[in-house]
């Protein structure tokens, strides 16, 4: 569904009270009954139902009567709540063009009152797995305690926490500015995705920068787990910026070495197949692959300076990580099942 922020100007305070009431009701209800919306919003004389009609007209709420009469937020409704919060904090004043579409996110240009331009990322977990979810009802049943909105909020919280910590420690990542619900506001980077690049002036230097970045992350106790050309931005000067952190894990993870090696091999494969630069054939490289045991020992020596420890203390807890990992595993299983069904057909 395309984000149409023009509808924001037509919504009243009562409309947002009802929207917030539905959000609060969804903590314990898959569908929020009108009686509960009335109670939470505190509107009298049928005011909640009047606002519900307005919100449904703008596709901010969805009505369902399969089991009982109730309402739930759409992603656009969640978008409006997050954007309104960021506006009220004075961080943004306008939403511009869409500049990126990820597997499970949308990215927009936004501005503030001073004319500064930022990037707003809206997480949309569940979008890529929707087809598989439709065909695998048991998969949806296992997820009954966690809505897509809740999972998206966890992903945004993790991205904001990790981005903020990495930026403060000198890593080449966008500056994290604010976070609300499933939205992350960050600095806009003057670069483009490395996946769009076919030639490089200095491929060996860029390759080593990638390997050094993977090693630096591991030295601080972190593994990106999706370190590839889609999540690296490259400037005209061939300087790198790393993005997209919801899948990142600690180096103490049970599969840490495997995930570390996968990140390394993704970069080698990209340079070999897309750029035409084969690292194994370059005798001038000081090394081709960083050694996991070495970076792991550096992380252990760093002790309390490890970012995985600091991040858990600063807000992104271990139970949050388990929820996201369960989601990622179930999506992979559902997608594999859908692919198998397609092959049988």
C-alpha positions as semicolon CSV with decimal commas, in nm:
position;residue;x (nm);y (nm);z (nm)
1;X;0,000;0,000;0,000
2;X;0,147;0,336;-0,103
3;X;0,206;0,585;0,178
4;X;-0,012;0,893;0,121
5;X;0,084;1,147;0,385
6;X;-0,160;1,405;0,244
7;X;-0,431;1,238;0,450
8;X;-0,248;1,352;0,765
9;X;-0,378;1,706;0,724
10;X;-0,739;1,585;0,729
11;X;-0,715;1,386;1,053
12;X;-0,835;1,539;1,378
13;X;-0,708;1,485;1,732
14;X;-1,001;1,253;1,790
15;X;-0,902;1,047;1,487
16;X;-0,554;1,000;1,633
17;X;-0,701;0,916;1,974
18;X;-0,897;0,634;1,808
19;X;-0,593;0,523;1,608
20;X;-0,389;0,510;1,930
21;X;-0,671;0,327;2,108
22;X;-0,666;0,054;1,842
23;X;-0,287;0,028;1,877
24;X;-0,318;-0,013;2,255
25;X;-0,599;-0,265;2,215
26;X;-0,389;-0,478;1,982
27;X;-0,149;-0,555;2,266
28;X;-0,402;-0,812;2,385
29;X;-0,641;-0,848;2,090
30;X;-0,583;-0,952;1,732
31;X;-0,898;-0,753;1,648
32;X;-1,003;-0,471;1,879
33;X;-1,379;-0,455;1,949
34;X;-1,557;-0,120;1,922
35;X;-1,646;-0,127;2,294
36;X;-1,277;-0,138;2,388
37;X;-1,193;0,139;2,139
38;X;-1,465;0,353;2,298
39;X;-1,328;0,283;2,645
40;X;-0,962;0,356;2,564
41;X;-1,022;0,663;2,347
42;X;-1,261;0,821;2,597
43;X;-1,473;0,975;2,321
44;X;-1,844;1,019;2,393
45;X;-2,165;1,019;2,190
46;X;-2,042;0,778;1,922
47;X;-1,731;0,984;1,848
48;X;-1,513;0,674;1,814
49;X;-1,732;0,519;1,546
50;X;-1,733;0,845;1,349
51;X;-1,352;0,852;1,356
52;X;-1,335;0,484;1,263
53;X;-1,525;0,557;0,942
54;X;-1,278;0,835;0,858
55;X;-0,978;0,614;0,935
56;X;-1,114;0,328;0,726
57;X;-1,176;0,564;0,434
58;X;-0,805;0,653;0,442
59;X;-0,714;0,283;0,483
60;X;-0,558;0,334;0,824
61;X;-0,779;0,071;0,988
62;X;-0,903;-0,268;0,870
63;X;-1,239;-0,413;0,973
64;X;-1,288;-0,787;1,016
65;X;-1,592;-0,984;1,126
66;X;-1,471;-1,339;1,069
67;X;-1,472;-1,428;1,440
68;X;-1,625;-1,112;1,587
69;X;-1,662;-0,746;1,492
70;X;-1,327;-0,577;1,538
71;X;-1,059;-0,349;1,394
72;X;-0,683;-0,355;1,356
73;X;-0,421;-0,112;1,238
74;X;-0,293;-0,131;0,882
75;X;0,072;-0,059;0,815
76;X;-0,030;0,285;0,689
77;X;-0,210;0,351;1,016
78;X;0,107;0,254;1,201
79;X;0,305;0,480;0,964
80;X;0,084;0,776;1,055
81;X;0,129;0,722;1,428
82;X;0,508;0,705;1,393
83;X;0,529;1,005;1,160
84;X;0,304;1,214;1,385
85;X;0,528;1,134;1,684
86;X;0,841;1,240;1,493
87;X;0,668;1,560;1,381
88;X;0,562;1,642;1,737
89;X;0,924;1,599;1,850
90;X;1,033;1,855;1,590
91;X;1,255;1,615;1,398
92;X;1,061;1,622;1,071
93;X;0,808;1,853;0,910
94;X;0,756;1,698;0,566
95;X;0,773;1,364;0,385
96;X;0,909;1,358;0,032
97;X;0,974;1,096;-0,233
98;X;1,035;0,729;-0,175
99;X;1,405;0,656;-0,228
100;X;1,424;0,287;-0,152
101;X;1,228;-0,036;-0,123
102;X;1,379;-0,324;0,069
103;X;1,260;-0,677;0,124
104;X;1,087;-0,568;0,441
105;X;1,111;-0,190;0,454
106;X;1,038;0,133;0,269
107;X;1,265;0,440;0,279
108;X;1,155;0,801;0,225
109;X;1,323;1,140;0,210
110;X;1,201;1,368;0,489
111;X;1,281;1,727;0,585
112;X;1,270;1,940;0,898
113;X;1,181;2,308;0,947
114;X;1,541;2,409;0,869
115;X;1,532;2,241;0,528
116;X;1,766;1,958;0,627
117;X;1,702;1,629;0,447
118;X;1,704;1,293;0,624
119;X;1,607;0,934;0,550
120;X;1,306;0,771;0,718
121;X;1,300;0,392;0,716
122;X;0,968;0,218;0,786
123;X;1,005;-0,151;0,871
124;X;0,745;-0,385;0,724
125;X;0,821;-0,733;0,853
126;X;0,592;-0,994;0,707
127;X;0,563;-0,839;0,362
128;X;0,794;-1,081;0,179
129;X;0,648;-1,385;0,352
130;X;0,284;-1,296;0,286
131;X;0,238;-1,548;0,005
132;X;0,388;-1,824;0,217
133;X;0,178;-1,723;0,516
134;X;-0,140;-1,752;0,310
135;X;-0,053;-2,107;0,210
136;X;0,081;-2,213;0,552
137;X;-0,187;-2,141;0,811
138;X;0,003;-2,329;1,082
139;X;0,289;-2,082;1,036
140;X;0,054;-1,794;1,105
141;X;-0,086;-1,984;1,402
142;X;0,255;-2,013;1,567
143;X;0,283;-1,636;1,540
144;X;-0,044;-1,562;1,716
145;X;0,126;-1,392;2,011
146;X;0,327;-1,150;1,797
147;X;0,173;-0,925;1,534
148;X;0,365;-0,804;1,231
149;X;0,352;-0,454;1,379
150;X;0,520;-0,571;1,698
151;X;0,791;-0,753;1,505
152;X;0,849;-0,446;1,289
153;X;0,880;-0,233;1,602
154;X;1,144;-0,471;1,740
155;X;1,336;-0,458;1,412
156;X;1,333;-0,077;1,417
157;X;1,439;-0,067;1,782
158;X;1,730;-0,297;1,705
159;X;1,836;-0,103;1,397
160;X;1,827;0,228;1,581
161;X;2,021;0,093;1,883
162;X;2,288;-0,074;1,669
163;X;2,321;0,217;1,427
164;X;2,358;0,467;1,712
165;X;2,624;0,258;1,889
166;X;2,820;0,188;1,570
167;X;2,815;0,556;1,467
168;X;2,940;0,664;1,810
169;X;3,227;0,415;1,780
170;X;3,340;0,551;1,443
171;X;3,191;0,289;1,212
172;X;3,082;0,405;0,864
173;X;2,705;0,394;0,918
174;X;2,432;0,659;0,885
175;X;2,376;0,880;1,188
176;X;2,081;0,755;1,393
177;X;1,858;1,050;1,486
178;X;1,536;0,910;1,631
179;X;1,314;0,603;1,653
180;X;0,941;0,562;1,705
181;X;0,745;0,240;1,667
182;X;0,860;0,079;1,338
183;X;1,030;0,396;1,207
184;X;1,398;0,489;1,214
185;X;1,507;0,843;1,128
186;X;1,867;0,867;1,009
187;X;2,107;1,090;0,823
188;X;2,091;1,079;0,444
189;X;2,408;0,938;0,286
190;X;2,529;1,072;-0,050
191;X;2,600;0,730;-0,199
192;X;2,428;0,451;-0,389
193;X;2,393;0,077;-0,325
194;X;2,702;-0,118;-0,423
195;X;2,479;-0,366;-0,608
196;X;2,436;-0,099;-0,878
197;X;2,812;-0,081;-0,940
198;X;2,976;-0,276;-1,222
199;X;3,322;-0,117;-1,237
200;X;3,552;0,026;-0,970
201;X;3,861;0,242;-1,000
202;X;4,026;0,066;-0,703
203;X;3,856;-0,273;-0,650
204;X;4,135;-0,410;-0,430
205;X;4,109;-0,114;-0,191
206;X;3,731;-0,143;-0,172
207;X;3,754;-0,518;-0,118
208;X;3,998;-0,475;0,169
209;X;3,772;-0,207;0,317
210;X;3,490;-0,463;0,320
211;X;3,706;-0,727;0,490
212;X;3,837;-0,476;0,744
213;X;3,483;-0,365;0,823
214;X;3,369;-0,725;0,880
215;X;3,672;-0,777;1,105
216;X;3,618;-0,452;1,297
217;X;3,258;-0,546;1,366
218;X;3,361;-0,889;1,489
219;X;3,633;-0,730;1,700
220;X;3,358;-0,537;1,876
221;X;3,154;-0,854;1,926
222;X;2,914;-0,822;1,630
223;X;2,842;-1,010;1,308
224;X;2,625;-0,838;1,048
225;X;2,477;-1,161;0,902
226;X;2,371;-0,987;0,579
227;X;2,693;-0,817;0,474
228;X;2,655;-0,793;0,098
229;X;2,629;-0,554;-0,196
230;X;2,266;-0,472;-0,111
231;X;2,353;-0,343;0,235
232;X;2,664;-0,145;0,142
233;X;2,649;0,207;0,000
234;X;2,944;0,339;-0,200
235;X;3,024;0,702;-0,272
236;X;3,190;0,852;-0,578
237;X;3,519;0,837;-0,386
238;X;3,454;0,465;-0,326
239;X;3,403;0,509;0,047
240;X;3,168;0,258;0,208
241;X;2,864;0,300;0,435
242;X;2,706;-0,002;0,601
243;X;2,327;-0,017;0,644
244;X;2,051;-0,256;0,760
245;X;2,113;-0,411;1,103
246;X;1,801;-0,601;1,222
247;X;1,965;-0,940;1,155
248;X;2,293;-0,861;1,335
249;X;2,400;-1,103;1,613
250;X;2,663;-1,130;1,883
251;X;2,990;-1,310;1,819
252;X;2,889;-1,543;2,104
253;X;2,601;-1,675;1,890
254;X;2,605;-2,053;1,841
255;X;2,647;-2,013;1,462
256;X;2,883;-1,713;1,481
257;X;3,169;-1,861;1,278
258;X;2,935;-1,986;1,004
259;X;2,761;-1,646;0,982
260;X;3,095;-1,465;0,978
261;X;3,222;-1,684;0,693
262;X;2,899;-1,635;0,499
263;X;2,944;-1,256;0,512
264;X;3,301;-1,292;0,385
265;X;3,204;-1,526;0,102
266;X;2,919;-1,297;-0,010
267;X;3,170;-1,017;-0,071
268;X;3,417;-1,245;-0,248
269;X;3,140;-1,372;-0,474
270;X;3,023;-1,019;-0,558
271;X;3,370;-0,894;-0,652
272;X;3,448;-1,208;-0,852
273;X;3,122;-1,228;-1,049
274;X;3,001;-0,868;-1,074
275;X;3,315;-0,655;-1,065
276;X;3,549;-0,900;-1,237
277;X;3,804;-0,875;-0,957
278;X;3,904;-1,214;-0,812
279;X;4,067;-1,165;-0,470
280;X;4,228;-1,513;-0,470
281;X;4,421;-1,418;-0,781
282;X;4,560;-1,090;-0,644
283;X;4,903;-1,166;-0,500
284;X;4,937;-0,811;-0,369
285;X;4,659;-0,852;-0,114
286;X;4,788;-0,887;0,243
287;X;4,515;-1,148;0,298
288;X;4,202;-1,275;0,121
289;X;3,989;-1,383;0,415
290;X;4,005;-1,262;0,777
291;X;4,046;-1,544;1,029
292;X;3,748;-1,582;1,261
293;X;3,954;-1,715;1,552
294;X;4,171;-1,403;1,546
295;X;3,886;-1,152;1,546
296;X;3,699;-1,356;1,807
297;X;4,000;-1,343;2,039
298;X;4,019;-0,967;1,986
299;X;3,654;-0,936;2,088
300;X;3,716;-1,148;2,398
301;X;4,014;-0,932;2,492
302;X;3,801;-0,618;2,456
303;X;3,572;-0,745;2,732
304;X;3,332;-0,478;2,845
305;X;3,414;-0,269;2,538
306;X;3,231;-0,520;2,318
307;X;2,927;-0,360;2,159
308;X;2,707;-0,668;2,189
309;X;2,728;-0,631;2,568
310;X;2,672;-0,255;2,559
311;X;2,371;-0,286;2,327
312;X;2,192;-0,531;2,550
313;X;2,242;-0,290;2,839
314;X;2,115;0,008;2,637
315;X;1,774;-0,126;2,541
316;X;1,778;-0,413;2,292
317;X;1,739;-0,717;2,514
318;X;1,821;-1,081;2,450
319;X;1,454;-1,182;2,450
320;X;1,395;-0,934;2,167
321;X;1,671;-1,102;1,969
322;X;1,511;-1,444;2,022
323;X;1,176;-1,317;1,891
324;X;1,338;-1,179;1,574
325;X;1,544;-1,492;1,520
326;X;1,232;-1,709;1,555
327;X;1,059;-1,488;1,298
328;X;1,352;-1,510;1,055
329;X;1,367;-1,889;1,091
330;X;0,994;-1,928;1,036
331;X;0,997;-1,702;0,730
332;X;1,280;-1,907;0,583
333;X;1,087;-2,229;0,651
334;X;0,767;-2,088;0,505
335;X;0,946;-1,960;0,195
336;X;1,118;-2,297;0,146
337;X;0,779;-2,467;0,170
338;X;0,631;-2,228;-0,085
339;X;0,923;-2,287;-0,323
340;X;0,879;-2,662;-0,289
341;X;0,508;-2,631;-0,370
342;X;0,592;-2,421;-0,678
343;X;0,835;-2,690;-0,799
344;X;0,572;-2,961;-0,754
345;X;0,325;-2,760;-0,962
